[in-house]
Tab-separated table of C-alpha atoms and ligand atoms in Angstrom:
chain	number	residue	atom	x	y	z
A	1	UNK	CA	64.191	5.368	-11.332
A	2	UNK	CA	64.060	7.321	-8.092
A	3	UNK	CA	60.996	9.116	-6.778
A	4	UNK	CA	61.321	12.189	-4.572
A	5	UNK	CA	58.647	14.045	-2.655
A	6	UNK	CA	58.400	17.767	-3.428
A	7	UNK	CA	57.310	18.896	0.010
A	8	UNK	CA	58.483	20.402	3.296
A	9	UNK	CA	55.552	18.904	5.215
A	10	UNK	CA	56.734	16.320	7.735
A	11	UNK	CA	53.372	14.541	7.936
A	12	UNK	CA	53.376	13.977	4.156
A	13	UNK	CA	57.043	12.986	4.156
A	14	UNK	CA	56.587	10.442	6.987
A	15	UNK	CA	53.498	8.971	5.285
A	16	UNK	CA	55.284	8.631	1.910
A	17	UNK	CA	58.323	7.082	3.624
A	18	UNK	CA	56.050	4.500	5.281
A	19	UNK	CA	54.966	3.280	1.807
A	20	UNK	CA	58.597	2.652	0.870
A	21	UNK	CA	57.860	4.978	-2.029
A	22	UNK	CA	60.355	7.789	-1.865
A	23	UNK	CA	64.115	8.039	-2.166
A	24	UNK	CA	64.564	11.727	-1.349
A	25	UNK	CA	62.909	15.099	-0.870
A	26	UNK	CA	63.048	18.425	-2.684
A	27	UNK	CA	62.052	21.687	-1.066
A	28	UNK	CA	61.983	25.284	-2.221
A	29	UNK	CA	61.392	28.597	-0.407
A	30	UNK	CA	57.649	28.545	-1.289
A	31	UNK	CA	57.176	25.042	0.185
A	32	UNK	CA	59.158	25.887	3.336
A	33	UNK	CA	57.220	29.147	3.846
A	34	UNK	CA	53.933	27.164	3.884
A	35	UNK	CA	55.055	25.281	7.009
A	36	UNK	CA	55.367	28.430	9.205
A	37	UNK	CA	58.343	26.998	11.043
A	38	UNK	CA	61.975	27.965	11.551
A	39	UNK	CA	63.810	26.981	8.373
A	40	UNK	CA	66.883	25.235	9.797
A	41	UNK	CA	65.290	22.950	12.427
A	42	UNK	CA	62.617	21.962	9.885
A	43	UNK	CA	65.179	20.968	7.264
A	44	UNK	CA	67.236	19.105	9.861
A	45	UNK	CA	64.144	17.126	10.910
A	46	UNK	CA	63.336	16.305	7.267
A	47	UNK	CA	66.910	15.054	6.777
A	48	UNK	CA	66.604	12.824	9.855
A	49	UNK	CA	63.381	11.260	8.503
A	50	UNK	CA	64.491	10.780	4.879
A	51	UNK	CA	67.118	8.241	3.964
A	52	UNK	CA	68.349	10.100	0.887
A	53	UNK	CA	69.081	13.504	-0.644
A	54	UNK	CA	67.150	16.533	0.635
A	55	UNK	CA	67.367	19.633	-1.565
A	56	UNK	CA	67.454	22.969	0.226
A	57	UNK	CA	67.388	26.172	-1.826
A	58	UNK	CA	69.658	29.197	-1.511
A	59	UNK	CA	67.766	32.462	-1.060
A	60	UNK	CA	69.786	35.140	-2.822
A	61	UNK	CA	70.727	36.235	-6.350
A	62	UNK	CA	74.498	36.752	-6.131
A	63	UNK	CA	77.185	34.099	-6.424
A	64	UNK	CA	79.014	34.935	-3.189
A	65	UNK	CA	75.760	34.798	-1.187
A	66	UNK	CA	74.840	31.433	-2.712
A	67	UNK	CA	78.282	30.016	-2.010
A	68	UNK	CA	78.136	31.244	1.587
A	69	UNK	CA	74.630	29.781	2.123
A	70	UNK	CA	75.582	26.578	0.323
A	71	UNK	CA	78.576	26.003	2.587
A	72	UNK	CA	76.454	26.510	5.709
A	73	UNK	CA	73.537	24.381	4.396
A	74	UNK	CA	75.852	21.515	3.485
A	75	UNK	CA	77.083	21.307	7.083
A	76	UNK	CA	73.529	20.968	8.443
A	77	UNK	CA	73.253	17.268	7.485
A	78	UNK	CA	75.009	14.838	5.112
A	79	UNK	CA	71.738	14.431	3.141
A	80	UNK	CA	71.624	18.090	2.095
A	81	UNK	CA	71.922	19.002	-1.583
A	82	UNK	CA	72.196	22.768	-2.195
A	83	UNK	CA	69.833	24.257	-4.763
A	84	UNK	CA	71.090	27.124	-6.955
A	85	UNK	CA	69.028	28.818	-9.683
A	86	UNK	CA	69.951	28.528	-13.344
A	87	UNK	CA	71.372	32.042	-13.686
A	88	UNK	CA	74.913	33.169	-14.448
A	89	UNK	CA	75.544	33.648	-10.728
A	90	UNK	CA	73.903	30.307	-10.000
A	91	UNK	CA	76.241	28.576	-12.461
A	92	UNK	CA	79.282	30.276	-10.931
A	93	UNK	CA	78.147	29.207	-7.458
A	94	UNK	CA	77.513	25.656	-8.737
A	95	UNK	CA	81.047	25.504	-10.097
A	96	UNK	CA	82.562	26.711	-6.820
A	97	UNK	CA	80.431	24.539	-4.530
A	98	UNK	CA	80.935	21.441	-6.717
A	99	UNK	CA	84.698	22.019	-6.602
A	100	UNK	CA	84.365	21.864	-2.795
A	101	UNK	CA	82.502	18.530	-3.170
A	102	UNK	CA	79.203	20.092	-2.120
A	103	UNK	CA	76.355	18.550	-4.149
A	104	UNK	CA	74.318	21.097	-6.120
A	105	UNK	CA	70.820	20.806	-7.611
A	106	UNK	CA	70.565	23.438	-10.352
A	107	UNK	CA	66.930	24.492	-10.302
A	108	UNK	CA	64.564	26.613	-12.405
A	109	UNK	CA	65.808	24.931	-15.592
A	110	UNK	CA	63.524	25.422	-18.596
A	111	UNK	CA	65.612	24.491	-21.650
A	112	UNK	CA	68.133	21.911	-22.910
A	113	UNK	CA	70.736	24.669	-23.386
A	114	UNK	CA	70.435	25.629	-19.712
A	115	UNK	CA	70.738	21.961	-18.727
A	116	UNK	CA	73.914	21.644	-20.800
A	117	UNK	CA	75.462	24.563	-18.891
A	118	UNK	CA	74.372	23.090	-15.534
A	119	UNK	CA	76.168	19.844	-16.386
A	120	UNK	CA	79.311	21.696	-17.459
A	121	UNK	CA	79.289	23.639	-14.165
A	122	UNK	CA	79.346	20.308	-12.293
A	123	UNK	CA	75.723	20.054	-11.098
A	124	UNK	CA	74.831	16.864	-9.222
A	125	UNK	CA	71.140	17.258	-10.205
A	126	UNK	CA	69.473	19.465	-12.786
A	127	UNK	CA	65.775	20.255	-12.228
A	128	UNK	CA	63.797	21.022	-15.386
A	129	UNK	CA	60.274	22.272	-14.489
A	130	UNK	CA	57.932	20.372	-16.820
A	131	UNK	CA	54.601	21.590	-15.386
A	132	UNK	CA	55.520	25.275	-15.609
A	133	UNK	CA	56.600	24.727	-19.240
A	134	UNK	CA	53.288	23.014	-20.041
A	135	UNK	CA	51.520	25.977	-18.385
A	136	UNK	CA	52.930	28.318	-21.040
A	137	UNK	CA	52.153	25.948	-23.946
A	138	UNK	CA	55.703	24.550	-24.193
A	139	UNK	CA	56.428	20.822	-24.294
A	140	UNK	CA	57.841	20.077	-20.815
A	141	UNK	CA	58.524	16.408	-21.459
A	142	UNK	CA	60.104	17.270	-24.834
A	143	UNK	CA	62.720	19.245	-22.896
A	144	UNK	CA	63.422	16.152	-20.747
A	145	UNK	CA	63.884	14.021	-23.884
A	146	UNK	CA	66.376	16.536	-25.320
A	147	UNK	CA	68.354	16.796	-22.077
A	148	UNK	CA	68.515	12.995	-21.853
A	149	UNK	CA	69.925	12.789	-25.392
A	150	UNK	CA	72.474	15.565	-24.817
A	151	UNK	CA	73.721	14.064	-21.528
A	152	UNK	CA	73.953	10.605	-23.110
A	153	UNK	CA	75.844	11.960	-26.161
A	154	UNK	CA	78.630	13.337	-23.984
A	155	UNK	CA	78.499	11.121	-20.893
A	156	UNK	CA	77.543	13.912	-18.462
A	157	UNK	CA	77.061	12.530	-14.955
A	158	UNK	CA	74.514	15.187	-13.850
A	159	UNK	CA	71.254	13.456	-12.892
A	160	UNK	CA	68.000	14.629	-14.488
A	161	UNK	CA	65.506	15.420	-11.731
A	162	UNK	CA	62.119	16.046	-13.354
A	163	UNK	CA	60.372	18.756	-11.299
A	164	UNK	CA	57.117	20.724	-11.329
A	165	UNK	CA	55.348	17.394	-11.845
A	166	UNK	CA	51.578	17.844	-11.928
A	167	UNK	CA	50.059	14.420	-12.648
A	168	UNK	CA	50.886	10.685	-12.932
A	169	UNK	CA	51.485	10.834	-16.696
A	170	UNK	CA	54.419	13.197	-16.118
A	171	UNK	CA	55.956	10.486	-13.902
A	172	UNK	CA	55.267	7.669	-16.356
A	173	UNK	CA	56.670	9.664	-19.279
A	174	UNK	CA	59.757	10.621	-17.243
A	175	UNK	CA	60.318	6.907	-16.547
A	176	UNK	CA	59.850	5.998	-20.234
A	177	UNK	CA	62.440	8.599	-21.234
A	178	UNK	CA	64.859	7.273	-18.606
A	179	UNK	CA	65.062	10.375	-16.400
A	180	UNK	CA	66.957	9.598	-13.197
A	181	UNK	CA	64.394	11.063	-10.772
A	182	UNK	CA	60.913	12.583	-10.667
A	183	UNK	CA	59.939	14.773	-7.740
A	184	UNK	CA	56.259	15.279	-7.053
A	185	UNK	CA	53.798	16.725	-4.571
A	186	UNK	CA	52.065	14.303	-2.192
A	187	UNK	CA	48.800	14.582	-4.196
A	188	UNK	CA	50.550	13.212	-7.298
A	189	UNK	CA	52.175	10.398	-5.297
A	190	UNK	CA	48.705	9.439	-4.012
A	191	UNK	CA	47.346	9.565	-7.561
A	192	UNK	CA	50.063	7.086	-8.649
A	193	UNK	CA	48.599	4.507	-6.245
A	194	UNK	CA	44.951	4.834	-7.167
A	195	UNK	CA	43.082	2.816	-9.773
A	196	UNK	CA	39.291	2.371	-9.818
A	197	UNK	CA	39.617	-1.293	-10.854
A	198	UNK	CA	41.795	-1.973	-7.786
A	199	UNK	CA	39.114	-0.515	-5.495
A	200	UNK	CA	36.288	-2.345	-7.288
A	201	UNK	CA	38.273	-5.599	-7.282
A	202	UNK	CA	38.992	-5.396	-3.561
A	203	UNK	CA	35.314	-4.609	-2.806
A	204	UNK	CA	34.272	-7.726	-4.759
A	205	UNK	CA	36.839	-10.011	-3.065
A	206	UNK	CA	35.829	-8.875	0.428
A	207	UNK	CA	32.098	-9.120	-0.357
A	208	UNK	CA	32.536	-12.705	-1.631
A	209	UNK	CA	34.606	-13.553	1.468
A	210	UNK	CA	31.683	-12.469	3.656
A	211	UNK	CA	29.621	-15.321	2.143
A	212	UNK	CA	31.805	-17.916	3.901
A	213	UNK	CA	30.472	-19.113	7.284
A	214	UNK	CA	32.468	-17.796	10.320
A	215	UNK	CA	33.903	-21.270	11.171
A	216	UNK	CA	35.512	-21.494	7.721
A	217	UNK	CA	37.414	-18.259	8.333
A	218	UNK	CA	39.239	-19.237	11.542
A	219	UNK	CA	42.724	-18.628	10.135
A	220	UNK	CA	44.071	-17.035	13.327
A	221	UNK	CA	43.466	-20.060	15.584
A	222	UNK	CA	44.628	-22.482	12.832
A	223	UNK	CA	47.815	-20.546	12.125
A	224	UNK	CA	48.769	-20.365	15.813
A	225	UNK	CA	48.394	-24.143	16.418
A	226	UNK	CA	51.734	-25.984	16.896
A	227	UNK	CA	52.637	-28.533	14.176
A	228	UNK	CA	51.364	-32.084	14.663
A	229	UNK	CA	54.191	-33.960	16.577
A	230	UNK	CA	53.347	-37.337	14.969
A	231	UNK	CA	53.754	-36.095	11.386
A	232	UNK	CA	56.981	-34.183	12.271
A	233	UNK	CA	58.645	-37.271	13.785
A	234	UNK	CA	57.443	-39.467	10.864
A	235	UNK	CA	59.182	-37.099	8.423
A	236	UNK	CA	62.448	-36.830	10.376
A	237	UNK	CA	62.899	-40.614	10.746
A	238	UNK	CA	62.244	-41.085	7.039
B	1	G3P	O1	60.457	22.308	-6.334
B	1	G3P	C1	60.368	22.835	-7.605
B	1	G3P	C2	59.135	22.454	-8.395
B	1	G3P	O2	58.864	21.091	-8.298
B	1	G3P	C3	57.971	23.353	-8.223
B	1	G3P	O3	56.774	22.859	-8.791
B	1	G3P	O4	54.330	22.945	-9.084
B	1	G3P	O5	55.519	24.943	-8.110
B	1	G3P	O6	55.746	24.359	-10.513
B	1	G3P	P1	55.535	23.830	-9.135
């Protein structure tokens, strides 16, 4: 399973990359607007930092505008995946861009029927928003299960990118279902790492280690000593 960071913040992206934790990045107009920077240079920098797909969202409602933006975005960097919304115009744009071999992430997906249409239009990723479904008392992860079944039934190649992830259990459930990717904010990625028993266990190990006298903890000087020449020659002569 791949993990993406849902962020346009370079500090967060660099930190997550340094953990070896993320395989790509998703952005949207709201996330980009928070950075108060010029859109294009920011996305280019993100693409240079991330060794994987970076989703960049179109910012209009009509098919021709999305196609025009998508063509320009795709030339910015080979990592770019163009995001189109799950509307009739978005599906038309997805079909056209996919036919030009431009990868499309169909976003704002809230139902299995929408996901079926995204796959038929040739989407590279489909992004069902589980957290926003949960917010309105719908079963977000249930939608992921249904999409997984439908795609498996017919061999659709579109990858399921679980989005609007709010907590670690969304990620774990997405993995159990076999979703291809989960994208999450940095706070959720951090929450995946944490466990109180890990912290307590490390505190105990380090406290016990302090009980050893200093001379018994001289690993640096021991490790840097050259091997004993007598024992080396004894081994090599048999
Ligand atoms: O990038 C799309 C999605 O992940 C947004 O999440 O938390 O705004 O519903 P959220």
